[in-house]
Amino acid sequence: MKTVRSDFEILKKTINNQPLTYLDTAATSQKPNQVLAAIQNYYLKDNANVHRGVYTLSEQATQAYEDARTKVGHFLNAPSARNIVFTRSTTESLNWLAQSFGPGQVEAGDEILLTYLEHHSNIVPWQVLAQKTGAKLKYVGLTEDGQVDLVDFADQLTTKTKIVSFAHVSNVLGTLAPVKKMVAMAHEVGARVIVDGAQAVAHLPVDVQDLDVDFYAFSGHKVYGPTGIGVLYGRTELLEAMEPAQYGGEMIEKVGLESSTFQPAPWKFEAGTPNIAGAIGLGAALDYMQELGLAQVSDYETDLMEETVTKLLAIPGLTLYGPQNGHDRYGVAAFNLAGVHPHDVATILDQEGVEVRAGHHCAQPLMAYLGLPATVRVSLGVYNNSADIDRLCAGLHQVREYFAND
Ligand SMILES: Cc1ncc(COP(=O)(O)O)c(C=O)c1O
Protein backbone atom coordinates (compact mmCIF):
# COMPACT_ATOMS: atom_id res chain seq x y z
CA MET A 1 0.00 0.00 0.00
CA LYS A 2 3.01 2.27 0.53
CA THR A 3 3.70 2.67 -3.18
CA VAL A 4 0.07 3.27 -4.15
CA ARG A 5 0.35 7.05 -4.17
CA SER A 6 2.79 6.99 -7.05
CA ASP A 7 0.06 5.44 -9.23
CA PHE A 8 -2.03 8.59 -8.89
CA GLU A 9 -0.49 11.39 -10.92
CA ILE A 10 -2.94 13.99 -9.62
CA LEU A 11 -1.58 13.66 -6.08
CA LYS A 12 1.57 15.47 -7.22
CA LYS A 13 -0.53 18.57 -7.78
CA THR A 14 -0.51 21.54 -5.44
CA ILE A 15 -3.62 23.46 -4.41
CA ASN A 16 -3.12 27.01 -3.15
CA ASN A 17 0.62 26.27 -3.04
CA GLN A 18 0.04 23.37 -0.67
CA PRO A 19 0.29 19.66 -1.42
CA LEU A 20 -3.06 18.27 -2.55
CA THR A 21 -4.70 16.38 0.30
CA TYR A 22 -7.66 14.69 -1.31
CA LEU A 23 -10.25 13.62 1.23
CA ASP A 24 -13.36 13.41 -0.95
CA THR A 25 -13.16 9.91 -2.40
CA ALA A 26 -16.79 9.25 -1.43
CA ALA A 27 -17.77 11.90 -4.01
CA THR A 28 -15.41 10.49 -6.61
CA SER A 29 -12.13 8.62 -6.40
CA GLN A 30 -8.94 9.65 -8.15
CA LYS A 31 -7.85 7.43 -11.04
CA PRO A 32 -4.61 5.42 -11.12
CA ASN A 33 -2.31 5.51 -14.14
CA GLN A 34 -3.32 1.93 -14.93
CA VAL A 35 -6.92 3.02 -15.56
CA LEU A 36 -5.88 6.02 -17.65
CA ALA A 37 -3.56 3.78 -19.67
CA ALA A 38 -6.32 1.23 -20.33
CA ILE A 39 -8.64 3.94 -21.64
CA GLN A 40 -5.92 5.47 -23.78
CA ASN A 41 -4.87 2.07 -25.07
CA TYR A 42 -8.44 1.34 -26.13
CA TYR A 43 -8.68 4.57 -28.12
CA LEU A 44 -5.18 4.19 -29.53
CA LYS A 45 -5.40 0.55 -30.52
CA ASP A 46 -8.86 -1.01 -30.31
CA ASN A 47 -11.39 1.74 -31.02
CA ALA A 48 -14.41 0.53 -32.98
CA ASN A 49 -18.08 0.10 -32.19
CA VAL A 50 -19.07 -3.09 -30.39
CA HIS A 51 -21.46 -5.91 -31.28
CA ARG A 52 -21.81 -4.58 -34.83
CA GLY A 53 -18.95 -5.26 -37.13
CA VAL A 54 -17.77 -8.60 -38.37
CA TYR A 55 -14.40 -6.98 -38.97
CA THR A 56 -11.39 -7.61 -36.72
CA LEU A 57 -11.19 -4.24 -34.98
CA SER A 58 -14.84 -4.34 -33.97
CA GLU A 59 -14.40 -7.88 -32.71
CA GLN A 60 -11.43 -6.73 -30.62
CA ALA A 61 -13.43 -3.83 -29.17
CA THR A 62 -16.34 -6.16 -28.44
CA GLN A 63 -13.98 -8.60 -26.75
CA ALA A 64 -12.50 -5.85 -24.58
CA TYR A 65 -15.98 -4.59 -23.62
CA GLU A 66 -17.25 -8.07 -22.79
CA ASP A 67 -14.02 -8.87 -20.90
CA ALA A 68 -14.80 -5.86 -18.71
CA ARG A 69 -18.24 -7.33 -18.00
CA THR A 70 -16.57 -10.61 -17.00
CA LYS A 71 -14.22 -8.72 -14.66
CA VAL A 72 -17.17 -7.01 -12.97
CA GLY A 73 -18.89 -10.38 -12.65
CA HIS A 74 -15.82 -11.86 -10.93
CA PHE A 75 -15.42 -8.78 -8.74
CA LEU A 76 -18.96 -9.21 -7.38
CA ASN A 77 -18.81 -13.02 -7.52
CA ALA A 78 -21.88 -13.01 -9.77
CA PRO A 79 -22.89 -16.42 -11.16
CA SER A 80 -22.11 -15.18 -14.67
CA ALA A 81 -21.12 -12.08 -16.64
CA ARG A 82 -24.70 -12.17 -17.95
CA ASN A 83 -25.87 -10.95 -14.56
CA ILE A 84 -23.99 -7.68 -15.13
CA VAL A 85 -25.67 -4.77 -16.90
CA PHE A 86 -23.59 -1.72 -17.73
CA THR A 87 -25.35 1.53 -16.85
CA ARG A 88 -24.18 5.11 -16.51
CA SER A 89 -24.00 5.12 -12.70
CA THR A 90 -25.59 3.95 -9.46
CA THR A 91 -28.22 6.61 -10.06
CA GLU A 92 -29.09 5.17 -13.45
CA SER A 93 -29.12 1.58 -12.11
CA LEU A 94 -31.58 2.56 -9.37
CA ASN A 95 -33.74 4.60 -11.76
CA TRP A 96 -33.95 1.68 -14.18
CA LEU A 97 -35.05 -0.58 -11.36
CA ALA A 98 -37.71 1.87 -10.21
CA GLN A 99 -38.94 2.34 -13.79
CA SER A 100 -38.65 -1.16 -15.19
CA PHE A 101 -38.69 -3.58 -12.27
CA GLY A 102 -40.84 -1.53 -9.87
CA PRO A 103 -44.15 -1.37 -11.77
CA GLY A 104 -44.40 -5.17 -12.04
CA GLN A 105 -43.52 -5.55 -8.40
CA VAL A 106 -45.75 -3.05 -6.55
CA GLU A 107 -49.35 -1.98 -6.80
CA ALA A 108 -51.58 0.36 -4.79
CA GLY A 109 -51.34 -0.40 -1.09
CA ASP A 110 -48.01 -2.28 -1.36
CA GLU A 111 -44.99 -0.98 0.51
CA ILE A 112 -41.46 0.04 -0.48
CA LEU A 113 -39.08 0.03 2.45
CA LEU A 114 -35.98 2.26 2.56
CA THR A 115 -33.87 3.47 5.49
CA TYR A 116 -33.13 6.99 6.74
CA LEU A 117 -29.54 6.55 5.56
CA GLU A 118 -30.31 6.72 1.86
CA HIS A 119 -28.71 8.95 -0.75
CA HIS A 120 -31.24 10.91 -2.83
CA SER A 121 -30.66 8.55 -5.74
CA ASN A 122 -32.09 5.71 -3.65
CA ILE A 123 -35.07 7.80 -2.52
CA VAL A 124 -36.41 9.92 -5.37
CA PRO A 125 -36.88 7.11 -7.96
CA TRP A 126 -38.95 5.17 -5.35
CA GLN A 127 -40.97 8.27 -4.49
CA VAL A 128 -41.93 8.61 -8.14
CA LEU A 129 -42.78 4.90 -8.36
CA ALA A 130 -44.91 5.20 -5.19
CA GLN A 131 -46.70 8.27 -6.57
CA LYS A 132 -47.42 6.50 -9.87
CA THR A 133 -48.59 3.20 -8.40
CA GLY A 134 -50.20 4.22 -5.10
CA ALA A 135 -47.62 2.19 -3.17
CA LYS A 136 -46.48 3.47 0.22
CA LEU A 137 -42.90 4.49 1.05
CA LYS A 138 -41.62 3.64 4.51
CA TYR A 139 -38.29 4.39 6.20
CA VAL A 140 -36.43 2.28 8.76
CA GLY A 141 -34.98 4.20 11.71
CA LEU A 142 -31.41 4.14 13.01
CA THR A 143 -29.76 3.23 16.28
CA GLU A 144 -27.97 5.86 18.38
CA ASP A 145 -24.71 5.34 16.50
CA GLY A 146 -26.27 5.44 13.04
CA GLN A 147 -26.69 1.75 12.25
CA VAL A 148 -29.86 0.42 10.62
CA ASP A 149 -32.21 -0.43 13.52
CA LEU A 150 -32.99 -4.10 12.93
CA VAL A 151 -35.82 -4.07 15.46
CA ASP A 152 -37.54 -1.29 13.55
CA PHE A 153 -36.72 -3.08 10.28
CA ALA A 154 -38.45 -6.24 11.54
CA ASP A 155 -41.44 -4.16 12.72
CA GLN A 156 -41.82 -2.40 9.40
CA LEU A 157 -41.50 -5.47 7.18
CA THR A 158 -44.93 -6.86 6.36
CA THR A 159 -46.41 -9.08 3.69
CA LYS A 160 -47.21 -5.82 1.87
CA THR A 161 -43.48 -5.02 1.57
CA LYS A 162 -42.56 -5.75 -2.03
CA ILE A 163 -39.28 -3.84 -2.41
CA VAL A 164 -36.56 -3.18 0.16
CA SER A 165 -33.77 -0.89 -1.02
CA PHE A 166 -30.89 0.37 1.09
CA ALA A 167 -27.26 1.48 1.05
CA HIS A 168 -24.60 -1.13 1.77
CA VAL A 169 -22.49 1.66 3.30
CA SER A 170 -23.84 5.09 4.28
CA ASN A 171 -22.24 7.99 2.42
CA VAL A 172 -22.59 10.20 5.51
CA LEU A 173 -22.09 8.01 8.58
CA GLY A 174 -19.94 5.31 6.95
CA THR A 175 -21.99 2.60 8.65
CA LEU A 176 -22.26 -0.85 7.12
CA ALA A 177 -25.74 -2.34 6.72
CA PRO A 178 -26.12 -5.96 7.94
CA VAL A 179 -27.03 -6.96 4.39
CA LYS A 180 -27.28 -10.73 4.87
CA LYS A 181 -29.62 -10.41 7.84
CA MET A 182 -31.75 -7.79 6.12
CA VAL A 183 -31.98 -9.84 2.93
CA ALA A 184 -33.01 -12.97 4.82
CA MET A 185 -35.67 -11.03 6.75
CA ALA A 186 -36.98 -9.34 3.60
CA HIS A 187 -37.09 -12.58 1.63
CA GLU A 188 -39.05 -14.14 4.48
CA VAL A 189 -41.97 -11.78 3.69
CA GLY A 190 -41.49 -12.19 -0.07
CA ALA A 191 -39.89 -8.79 -0.74
CA ARG A 192 -37.16 -8.21 -3.33
CA VAL A 193 -33.95 -6.58 -2.10
CA ILE A 194 -31.90 -3.94 -3.87
CA VAL A 195 -28.58 -2.85 -2.42
CA ASP A 196 -26.96 0.47 -3.29
CA GLY A 197 -23.26 -0.40 -3.20
CA ALA A 198 -21.95 3.02 -4.29
CA GLN A 199 -19.95 3.49 -1.08
CA ALA A 200 -19.13 -0.15 -0.44
CA VAL A 201 -17.26 -1.57 -3.43
CA ALA A 202 -14.14 0.56 -2.97
CA HIS A 203 -13.77 -0.45 0.67
CA LEU A 204 -14.70 -4.09 1.17
CA PRO A 205 -15.07 -7.32 -0.81
CA VAL A 206 -18.63 -7.80 -2.10
CA ASP A 207 -20.08 -11.24 -2.88
CA VAL A 208 -23.58 -10.87 -4.30
CA GLN A 209 -24.30 -14.61 -4.06
CA ASP A 210 -23.25 -14.79 -0.43
CA LEU A 211 -25.25 -11.64 0.37
CA ASP A 212 -28.17 -13.21 -1.56
CA VAL A 213 -29.30 -9.80 -2.87
CA ASP A 214 -31.70 -9.56 -5.80
CA PHE A 215 -30.04 -6.49 -7.29
CA TYR A 216 -26.82 -4.61 -6.53
CA ALA A 217 -25.80 -1.21 -7.98
CA PHE A 218 -22.54 0.73 -8.02
CA SER A 219 -20.67 3.47 -9.90
CA GLY A 220 -17.29 3.03 -11.59
CA HIS A 221 -16.03 6.46 -10.61
CA LYS A 222 -16.16 5.73 -6.89
CA VAL A 223 -13.98 2.63 -7.28
CA TYR A 224 -11.03 4.24 -9.13
CA GLY A 225 -12.69 3.90 -12.53
CA PRO A 226 -13.94 6.59 -14.90
CA THR A 227 -17.16 8.60 -14.66
CA GLY A 228 -20.11 7.65 -16.86
CA ILE A 229 -20.01 3.91 -16.24
CA GLY A 230 -22.06 2.07 -13.64
CA VAL A 231 -23.20 -1.43 -12.88
CA LEU A 232 -26.46 -3.16 -12.18
CA TYR A 233 -26.16 -6.75 -10.99
CA GLY A 234 -29.41 -8.73 -11.05
CA ARG A 235 -30.53 -12.28 -10.49
CA THR A 236 -30.89 -14.08 -13.84
CA GLU A 237 -34.64 -14.66 -13.68
CA LEU A 238 -35.31 -11.08 -12.57
CA LEU A 239 -33.22 -9.56 -15.34
CA GLU A 240 -34.86 -11.84 -17.89
CA ALA A 241 -38.33 -10.77 -16.71
CA MET A 242 -37.51 -7.06 -16.46
CA GLU A 243 -38.43 -4.70 -19.29
CA PRO A 244 -35.64 -2.62 -20.84
CA ALA A 245 -35.57 0.99 -19.66
CA GLN A 246 -34.44 2.26 -23.06
CA TYR A 247 -34.92 1.09 -26.62
CA GLY A 248 -32.86 1.48 -29.80
CA GLY A 249 -29.90 -0.06 -31.54
CA GLU A 250 -27.76 -2.86 -30.07
CA MET A 251 -30.47 -4.11 -27.71
CA ILE A 252 -32.73 -5.55 -30.41
CA GLU A 253 -32.88 -8.95 -32.06
CA LYS A 254 -35.31 -8.23 -34.91
CA VAL A 255 -37.09 -5.00 -35.78
CA GLY A 256 -40.35 -4.90 -37.74
CA LEU A 257 -42.52 -1.97 -38.63
CA GLU A 258 -44.95 -2.49 -35.75
CA SER A 259 -42.93 -4.39 -33.17
CA SER A 260 -39.51 -5.74 -32.32
CA THR A 261 -37.87 -8.50 -30.35
CA PHE A 262 -35.01 -7.93 -27.97
CA GLN A 263 -31.67 -9.47 -27.08
CA PRO A 264 -31.53 -11.51 -23.87
CA ALA A 265 -30.25 -9.84 -20.68
CA PRO A 266 -27.91 -8.09 -20.13
CA TRP A 267 -27.70 -6.76 -23.71
CA LYS A 268 -31.40 -5.87 -23.93
CA PHE A 269 -30.71 -3.17 -21.33
CA GLU A 270 -27.84 -1.56 -23.21
CA ALA A 271 -29.54 0.44 -25.95
CA GLY A 272 -27.33 2.42 -28.32
CA THR A 273 -23.56 2.61 -28.40
CA PRO A 274 -22.43 1.88 -24.85
CA ASN A 275 -19.67 3.57 -22.88
CA ILE A 276 -17.03 1.18 -24.23
CA ALA A 277 -14.01 3.08 -22.94
CA GLY A 278 -15.74 3.52 -19.59
CA ALA A 279 -16.36 -0.20 -19.22
CA ILE A 280 -12.75 -0.96 -20.16
CA GLY A 281 -11.53 1.67 -17.68
CA LEU A 282 -13.73 0.15 -14.98
CA GLY A 283 -12.32 -3.30 -15.76
CA ALA A 284 -8.81 -1.89 -15.30
CA ALA A 285 -9.84 -0.26 -12.01
CA LEU A 286 -11.17 -3.56 -10.70
CA ASP A 287 -7.94 -5.30 -11.81
CA TYR A 288 -6.08 -2.61 -9.88
CA MET A 289 -8.17 -3.27 -6.75
CA GLN A 290 -7.66 -7.03 -7.08
CA GLU A 291 -3.91 -6.52 -7.42
CA LEU A 292 -3.85 -4.44 -4.24
CA GLY A 293 -5.98 -7.14 -2.63
CA LEU A 294 -9.41 -6.24 -1.29
CA ALA A 295 -8.63 -7.63 2.15
CA GLN A 296 -5.43 -5.53 2.32
CA VAL A 297 -7.32 -2.42 1.17
CA SER A 298 -9.95 -3.03 3.79
CA ASP A 299 -7.38 -3.56 6.60
CA TYR A 300 -5.33 -0.54 5.55
CA GLU A 301 -8.36 1.74 5.41
CA THR A 302 -9.73 0.47 8.73
CA ASP A 303 -6.43 1.32 10.43
CA LEU A 304 -6.36 4.74 8.80
CA MET A 305 -9.99 5.37 9.75
CA GLU A 306 -9.24 4.46 13.38
CA GLU A 307 -6.38 6.95 13.33
CA THR A 308 -8.64 9.57 11.70
CA VAL A 309 -11.39 9.14 14.27
CA THR A 310 -8.95 9.26 17.20
CA LYS A 311 -7.33 12.43 15.88
CA LEU A 312 -10.64 14.11 15.04
CA LEU A 313 -12.11 13.36 18.46
CA ALA A 314 -9.07 14.99 20.08
CA ILE A 315 -10.03 18.34 18.51
CA PRO A 316 -12.00 20.46 21.00
CA GLY A 317 -15.51 21.35 19.88
CA LEU A 318 -15.67 18.64 17.22
CA THR A 319 -18.76 16.45 17.05
CA LEU A 320 -18.44 13.28 15.01
CA TYR A 321 -21.66 11.71 13.73
CA GLY A 322 -22.24 7.98 13.68
CA PRO A 323 -19.96 5.41 15.34
CA GLN A 324 -17.35 6.93 17.63
CA ASN A 325 -14.72 4.42 16.54
CA GLY A 326 -12.95 3.74 13.27
CA HIS A 327 -13.65 0.05 12.84
CA ASP A 328 -17.41 0.49 12.45
CA ARG A 329 -16.96 2.98 9.62
CA TYR A 330 -16.16 2.38 6.00
CA GLY A 331 -14.35 5.25 4.35
CA VAL A 332 -16.40 8.15 5.67
CA ALA A 333 -16.39 10.49 8.70
CA ALA A 334 -18.87 13.37 8.97
CA PHE A 335 -18.51 15.99 11.69
CA ASN A 336 -19.04 19.60 12.70
CA LEU A 337 -16.92 22.12 14.58
CA ALA A 338 -18.85 24.04 17.22
CA GLY A 339 -19.81 27.53 16.07
CA VAL A 340 -18.43 27.17 12.52
CA HIS A 341 -20.51 26.57 9.42
CA PRO A 342 -19.34 23.44 7.52
CA HIS A 343 -18.86 25.51 4.35
CA ASP A 344 -16.47 27.81 6.24
CA VAL A 345 -14.56 24.76 7.49
CA ALA A 346 -14.24 23.40 3.94
CA THR A 347 -13.23 26.80 2.53
CA ILE A 348 -10.46 27.31 5.06
CA LEU A 349 -9.22 23.74 4.64
CA ASP A 350 -9.10 24.35 0.90
CA GLN A 351 -6.67 27.21 1.51
CA GLU A 352 -4.39 24.54 2.99
CA GLY A 353 -4.86 22.19 0.04
CA VAL A 354 -7.17 19.92 2.02
CA GLU A 355 -10.19 19.01 -0.09
CA VAL A 356 -13.24 17.92 1.88
CA ARG A 357 -16.96 17.98 1.25
CA ALA A 358 -19.42 20.19 3.14
CA GLY A 359 -23.20 20.17 2.87
CA HIS A 360 -26.07 17.71 3.06
CA HIS A 361 -24.25 15.05 1.00
CA CYS A 362 -27.37 14.31 -1.09
CA ALA A 363 -29.00 12.89 2.03
CA GLN A 364 -31.47 15.54 3.15
CA PRO A 365 -33.87 13.09 4.86
CA LEU A 366 -30.92 11.76 6.91
CA MET A 367 -29.86 15.31 7.83
CA ALA A 368 -33.42 16.08 8.95
CA TYR A 369 -33.52 12.81 10.94
CA LEU A 370 -30.26 13.77 12.68
CA GLY A 371 -31.45 17.37 13.13
CA LEU A 372 -28.48 18.77 11.21
CA PRO A 373 -28.49 21.36 8.42
CA ALA A 374 -25.11 20.18 7.08
CA THR A 375 -21.80 18.58 8.02
CA VAL A 376 -18.19 18.45 6.93
CA ARG A 377 -17.32 15.05 5.47
CA VAL A 378 -13.90 13.51 5.00
CA SER A 379 -13.62 10.29 3.04
CA LEU A 380 -10.66 8.02 2.47
CA GLY A 381 -9.22 6.15 -0.47
CA VAL A 382 -6.34 3.74 -0.96
CA TYR A 383 -3.96 6.66 -1.54
CA ASN A 384 -4.57 8.47 1.75
CA ASN A 385 -2.11 8.20 4.62
CA SER A 386 -1.31 9.54 8.10
CA ALA A 387 0.21 12.70 6.64
CA ASP A 388 -3.15 13.53 5.03
CA ILE A 389 -4.92 13.13 8.35
CA ASP A 390 -2.31 15.31 10.08
CA ARG A 391 -2.81 18.04 7.45
CA LEU A 392 -6.56 17.79 7.93
CA CYS A 393 -6.25 18.13 11.70
CA ALA A 394 -3.74 20.98 11.45
CA GLY A 395 -6.22 22.73 9.15
CA LEU A 396 -9.05 22.16 11.60
CA HIS A 397 -6.97 23.71 14.40
CA GLN A 398 -6.45 26.71 12.13
CA VAL A 399 -10.19 26.96 11.56
CA ARG A 400 -10.76 26.99 15.33
CA GLU A 401 -8.11 29.68 15.86
CA TYR A 402 -9.51 31.80 13.06
CA PHE A 403 -13.03 31.67 14.48
CA ALA A 404 -11.81 32.15 18.07
CA ASN A 405 -10.20 35.46 16.98
CA ASP A 406 -13.13 36.46 14.82
C1 LIG B 1 -24.70 5.83 -1.21
C2 LIG B 1 -24.74 6.48 -2.57
N1 LIG B 1 -25.65 6.07 -3.45
C3 LIG B 1 -25.73 6.58 -4.68
C4 LIG B 1 -24.86 7.57 -5.09
C5 LIG B 1 -24.99 8.12 -6.47
O1 LIG B 1 -23.86 7.82 -7.21
P1 LIG B 1 -23.71 8.41 -8.70
O2 LIG B 1 -23.81 9.89 -8.57
O3 LIG B 1 -22.38 7.93 -9.13
O4 LIG B 1 -24.83 7.84 -9.48
C6 LIG B 1 -23.90 8.04 -4.20
C7 LIG B 1 -23.00 9.13 -4.60
O5 LIG B 1 -22.40 9.81 -3.80
C8 LIG B 1 -23.84 7.47 -2.91
O6 LIG B 1 -22.92 7.89 -2.03
Short mmCIF file of N, CA and C and ligand atoms in Angstrom, two decimals, residues 25-28 88-94 117-122 166-172 196-200 217-222 227-230 332 357 361-362 377, ligand 1:
data_model
loop_
_atom_site.label_atom_id
_atom_site.label_comp_id
_atom_site.label_asym_id
_atom_site.label_seq_id
_atom_site.Cartn_x
_atom_site.Cartn_y
_atom_site.Cartn_z
N THR A 25 -13.01 11.11 -1.55
CA THR A 25 -13.16 9.91 -2.40
C THR A 25 -14.60 9.42 -2.45
N ALA A 26 -15.38 9.69 -1.41
CA ALA A 26 -16.79 9.25 -1.43
C ALA A 26 -17.56 9.98 -2.55
N ALA A 27 -17.12 11.19 -2.90
CA ALA A 27 -17.77 11.90 -4.01
C ALA A 27 -17.29 11.32 -5.33
N THR A 28 -15.99 11.25 -5.50
CA THR A 28 -15.41 10.49 -6.61
C THR A 28 -13.96 10.18 -6.26
N ARG A 88 -25.00 3.89 -16.57
CA ARG A 88 -24.18 5.11 -16.51
C ARG A 88 -23.62 5.31 -15.09
N SER A 89 -24.34 4.81 -14.09
CA SER A 89 -24.00 5.12 -12.70
C SER A 89 -24.92 4.36 -11.75
N THR A 90 -24.66 4.48 -10.48
CA THR A 90 -25.59 3.95 -9.46
C THR A 90 -26.96 4.57 -9.66
N THR A 91 -26.96 5.88 -9.88
CA THR A 91 -28.22 6.61 -10.06
C THR A 91 -29.03 6.00 -11.20
N GLU A 92 -28.36 5.74 -12.31
CA GLU A 92 -29.09 5.17 -13.45
C GLU A 92 -29.56 3.75 -13.13
N SER A 93 -28.72 2.95 -12.47
CA SER A 93 -29.12 1.58 -12.11
C SER A 93 -30.40 1.62 -11.27
N LEU A 94 -30.42 2.51 -10.27
CA LEU A 94 -31.58 2.56 -9.37
C LEU A 94 -32.81 3.09 -10.10
N LEU A 117 -30.92 6.28 5.97
CA LEU A 117 -29.54 6.55 5.56
C LEU A 117 -29.40 6.86 4.09
N GLU A 118 -30.48 6.75 3.33
CA GLU A 118 -30.31 6.72 1.86
C GLU A 118 -29.86 8.04 1.22
N HIS A 119 -29.08 7.87 0.17
CA HIS A 119 -28.71 8.95 -0.75
C HIS A 119 -29.95 9.28 -1.59
N HIS A 120 -30.05 10.51 -2.05
CA HIS A 120 -31.24 10.91 -2.83
C HIS A 120 -31.51 9.97 -4.00
N SER A 121 -30.44 9.41 -4.57
CA SER A 121 -30.66 8.55 -5.74
C SER A 121 -31.31 7.22 -5.36
N ASN A 122 -31.35 6.90 -4.08
CA ASN A 122 -32.09 5.71 -3.65
C ASN A 122 -33.37 6.12 -2.91
N PHE A 166 -31.70 -0.36 0.09
CA PHE A 166 -30.89 0.37 1.09
C PHE A 166 -29.42 0.37 0.71
N ALA A 167 -28.69 1.33 1.31
CA ALA A 167 -27.26 1.48 1.05
C ALA A 167 -26.47 0.42 1.80
N HIS A 168 -25.51 -0.18 1.12
CA HIS A 168 -24.60 -1.13 1.77
C HIS A 168 -23.77 -0.39 2.82
N VAL A 169 -23.24 0.80 2.39
CA VAL A 169 -22.49 1.66 3.30
C VAL A 169 -23.06 3.07 3.17
N SER A 170 -23.29 3.73 4.31
CA SER A 170 -23.84 5.09 4.28
C SER A 170 -22.79 6.09 3.81
N ASN A 171 -23.19 6.99 2.92
CA ASN A 171 -22.24 7.99 2.42
C ASN A 171 -22.04 9.13 3.40
N VAL A 172 -22.77 9.13 4.52
CA VAL A 172 -22.59 10.20 5.51
C VAL A 172 -21.98 9.63 6.80
N ASP A 196 -27.72 -0.62 -2.68
CA ASP A 196 -26.96 0.47 -3.29
C ASP A 196 -25.52 0.36 -2.76
N GLY A 197 -24.64 -0.15 -3.63
CA GLY A 197 -23.26 -0.40 -3.20
C GLY A 197 -22.30 0.72 -3.53
N ALA A 198 -22.82 1.92 -3.83
CA ALA A 198 -21.95 3.02 -4.29
C ALA A 198 -20.77 3.26 -3.35
N GLN A 199 -21.03 3.18 -2.02
CA GLN A 199 -19.95 3.49 -1.08
C GLN A 199 -19.29 2.24 -0.52
N ALA A 200 -19.67 1.08 -1.02
CA ALA A 200 -19.13 -0.15 -0.44
C ALA A 200 -17.98 -0.73 -1.27
N ALA A 217 -26.20 -2.31 -7.07
CA ALA A 217 -25.80 -1.21 -7.98
C ALA A 217 -24.54 -0.53 -7.48
N PHE A 218 -23.66 -0.14 -8.42
CA PHE A 218 -22.54 0.73 -8.02
C PHE A 218 -22.06 1.56 -9.20
N SER A 219 -21.22 2.56 -8.88
CA SER A 219 -20.67 3.47 -9.90
C SER A 219 -19.19 3.23 -10.08
N GLY A 220 -18.72 3.23 -11.33
CA GLY A 220 -17.29 3.03 -11.59
C GLY A 220 -16.42 4.12 -10.98
N HIS A 221 -16.92 5.35 -11.00
CA HIS A 221 -16.03 6.46 -10.61
C HIS A 221 -15.72 6.51 -9.12
N LYS A 222 -16.46 5.74 -8.33
CA LYS A 222 -16.16 5.73 -6.89
C LYS A 222 -15.21 4.58 -6.53
N THR A 227 -15.76 8.18 -14.80
CA THR A 227 -17.16 8.60 -14.66
C THR A 227 -17.94 8.06 -15.87
N GLY A 228 -19.25 8.02 -15.73
CA GLY A 228 -20.11 7.65 -16.86
C GLY A 228 -20.29 6.17 -17.07
N ILE A 229 -19.78 5.35 -16.14
CA ILE A 229 -20.01 3.91 -16.24
C ILE A 229 -20.47 3.41 -14.87
N GLY A 230 -21.54 2.63 -14.89
CA GLY A 230 -22.06 2.07 -13.64
C GLY A 230 -22.46 0.64 -13.87
N VAL A 332 -15.78 6.83 5.54
CA VAL A 332 -16.40 8.15 5.67
C VAL A 332 -16.48 8.61 7.13
N ARG A 357 -15.60 17.64 1.66
CA ARG A 357 -16.96 17.98 1.25
C ARG A 357 -17.69 18.64 2.42
N HIS A 361 -24.74 16.30 1.58
CA HIS A 361 -24.25 15.05 1.00
C HIS A 361 -25.34 14.25 0.28
N CYS A 362 -26.26 14.98 -0.35
CA CYS A 362 -27.37 14.31 -1.09
C CYS A 362 -28.12 13.35 -0.18
N ARG A 377 -17.53 16.50 5.63
CA ARG A 377 -17.32 15.05 5.47
C ARG A 377 -15.93 14.80 4.91
C1 LIG B 1 -24.70 5.83 -1.21
C2 LIG B 1 -24.74 6.48 -2.57
N1 LIG B 1 -25.65 6.07 -3.45
C3 LIG B 1 -25.73 6.58 -4.68
C4 LIG B 1 -24.86 7.57 -5.09
C5 LIG B 1 -24.99 8.12 -6.47
O1 LIG B 1 -23.86 7.82 -7.21
P1 LIG B 1 -23.71 8.41 -8.70
O2 LIG B 1 -23.81 9.89 -8.57
O3 LIG B 1 -22.38 7.93 -9.13
O4 LIG B 1 -24.83 7.84 -9.48
C6 LIG B 1 -23.90 8.04 -4.20
C7 LIG B 1 -23.00 9.13 -4.60
O5 LIG B 1 -22.40 9.81 -3.80
C8 LIG B 1 -23.84 7.47 -2.91
O6 LIG B 1 -22.92 7.89 -2.03
#
